[in-house]
């Protein structure tokens, strides 16, 4: 009996301590969390931040990736077209046309059904397949839409003469920025292919297989934007030179006319 009483007394002595511990915990608002748990809200943020940095770095590896979500129509637009073969296959017709704004975001991208029958899709280069033209836009629709988008704007591209010819459109020479004709991009006066310019000046590979007009238009636009200040200065200088030449030509003609009148007068005398 004595041993049992001692055991019961020990149990009675422990119960108040346990009650006091519970009381102290409740009075302090519960047990204090450990240090790692206090930063629990910060840990996911840090992890997400690292993931975001990784994704940005991956996107940053390709300079052709747009850096803005702005899809508005900017003062400068870049265009690239892909052609298909018509007639005997040796004549080119528009098969796809793409326009991007100065940020590289697509503002127009449509497959185009040529007026003539396509005999060569040139898929290895154009990337166009028969299924792409089954529900393609009519040529007139694409032509009209492109004309509206480029009107009054700086038009950027590579060998734009071919693209405008395929669209049966014209554009003010003063507003054309052709990467194939920009002197700093030429080697010993010879034009370079767009893929060579992209590799040399942008450190990016394009046109390794089927051409992507979106990628090509972005490359042309980025080449322009990186050299925009000097390019625009050169364009202004060329315009001034042309104006001077136009002013000089009439003077020469008037002098020649004055000389002819003088000769006529002497002969008449």
CSV table of N, CA, C and O in Angstrom, one decimal, residues 99 142-152 167 169 171:
chain,number,residue,atom,x,y,z
A,99,UNK,N,4.6,40.7,-90.4
A,99,UNK,CA,5.0,42.0,-89.9
A,99,UNK,C,5.2,42.0,-88.4
A,99,UNK,O,4.3,41.4,-87.7
A,142,UNK,N,-4.4,40.2,-98.2
A,142,UNK,CA,-3.1,40.4,-97.6
A,142,UNK,C,-2.5,41.7,-98.2
A,142,UNK,O,-1.9,42.5,-97.4
A,143,UNK,N,-2.6,41.9,-99.4
A,143,UNK,CA,-2.0,43.1,-100.0
A,143,UNK,C,-2.6,44.4,-99.4
A,143,UNK,O,-1.8,45.3,-99.0
A,144,UNK,N,-3.9,44.5,-99.3
A,144,UNK,CA,-4.5,45.6,-98.7
A,144,UNK,C,-4.2,45.9,-97.3
A,144,UNK,O,-3.9,47.0,-96.8
A,145,UNK,N,-4.1,44.8,-96.5
A,145,UNK,CA,-3.8,44.9,-95.1
A,145,UNK,C,-2.4,45.3,-94.9
A,145,UNK,O,-2.1,46.2,-94.0
A,146,UNK,N,-1.4,44.8,-95.6
A,146,UNK,CA,0.0,45.2,-95.5
A,146,UNK,C,0.1,46.6,-95.9
A,146,UNK,O,0.8,47.4,-95.2
A,147,UNK,N,-0.5,47.0,-96.9
A,147,UNK,CA,-0.5,48.4,-97.4
A,147,UNK,C,-0.9,49.4,-96.3
A,147,UNK,O,-0.3,50.5,-96.1
A,148,UNK,N,-2.0,49.0,-95.6
A,148,UNK,CA,-2.5,49.8,-94.5
A,148,UNK,C,-1.5,49.9,-93.3
A,148,UNK,O,-1.3,51.0,-92.7
A,149,UNK,N,-0.8,48.8,-93.0
A,149,UNK,CA,0.1,48.7,-91.9
A,149,UNK,C,1.4,49.5,-92.1
A,149,UNK,O,2.0,50.0,-91.1
A,150,UNK,N,1.9,49.4,-93.3
A,150,UNK,CA,3.2,50.1,-93.6
A,150,UNK,C,3.1,51.5,-94.0
A,150,UNK,O,4.1,52.2,-94.0
A,151,UNK,N,1.9,52.0,-94.3
A,151,UNK,CA,1.7,53.4,-94.8
A,151,UNK,C,2.2,54.4,-93.8
A,151,UNK,O,1.8,54.4,-92.6
A,152,UNK,N,3.1,55.3,-94.2
A,152,UNK,CA,3.6,56.3,-93.4
A,152,UNK,C,4.6,55.9,-92.3
A,152,UNK,O,5.0,56.7,-91.4
A,167,UNK,N,4.3,41.6,-103.3
A,167,UNK,CA,3.0,42.1,-102.8
A,167,UNK,C,2.4,43.1,-103.8
A,167,UNK,O,1.3,43.6,-103.6
A,169,UNK,N,3.4,46.1,-104.3
A,169,UNK,CA,3.3,47.4,-103.5
A,169,UNK,C,4.6,48.2,-103.7
A,169,UNK,O,5.6,47.6,-104.1
A,171,UNK,N,6.9,51.6,-101.7
A,171,UNK,CA,7.0,52.3,-100.5
A,171,UNK,C,8.1,53.4,-100.7
A,171,UNK,O,9.0,53.2,-101.5
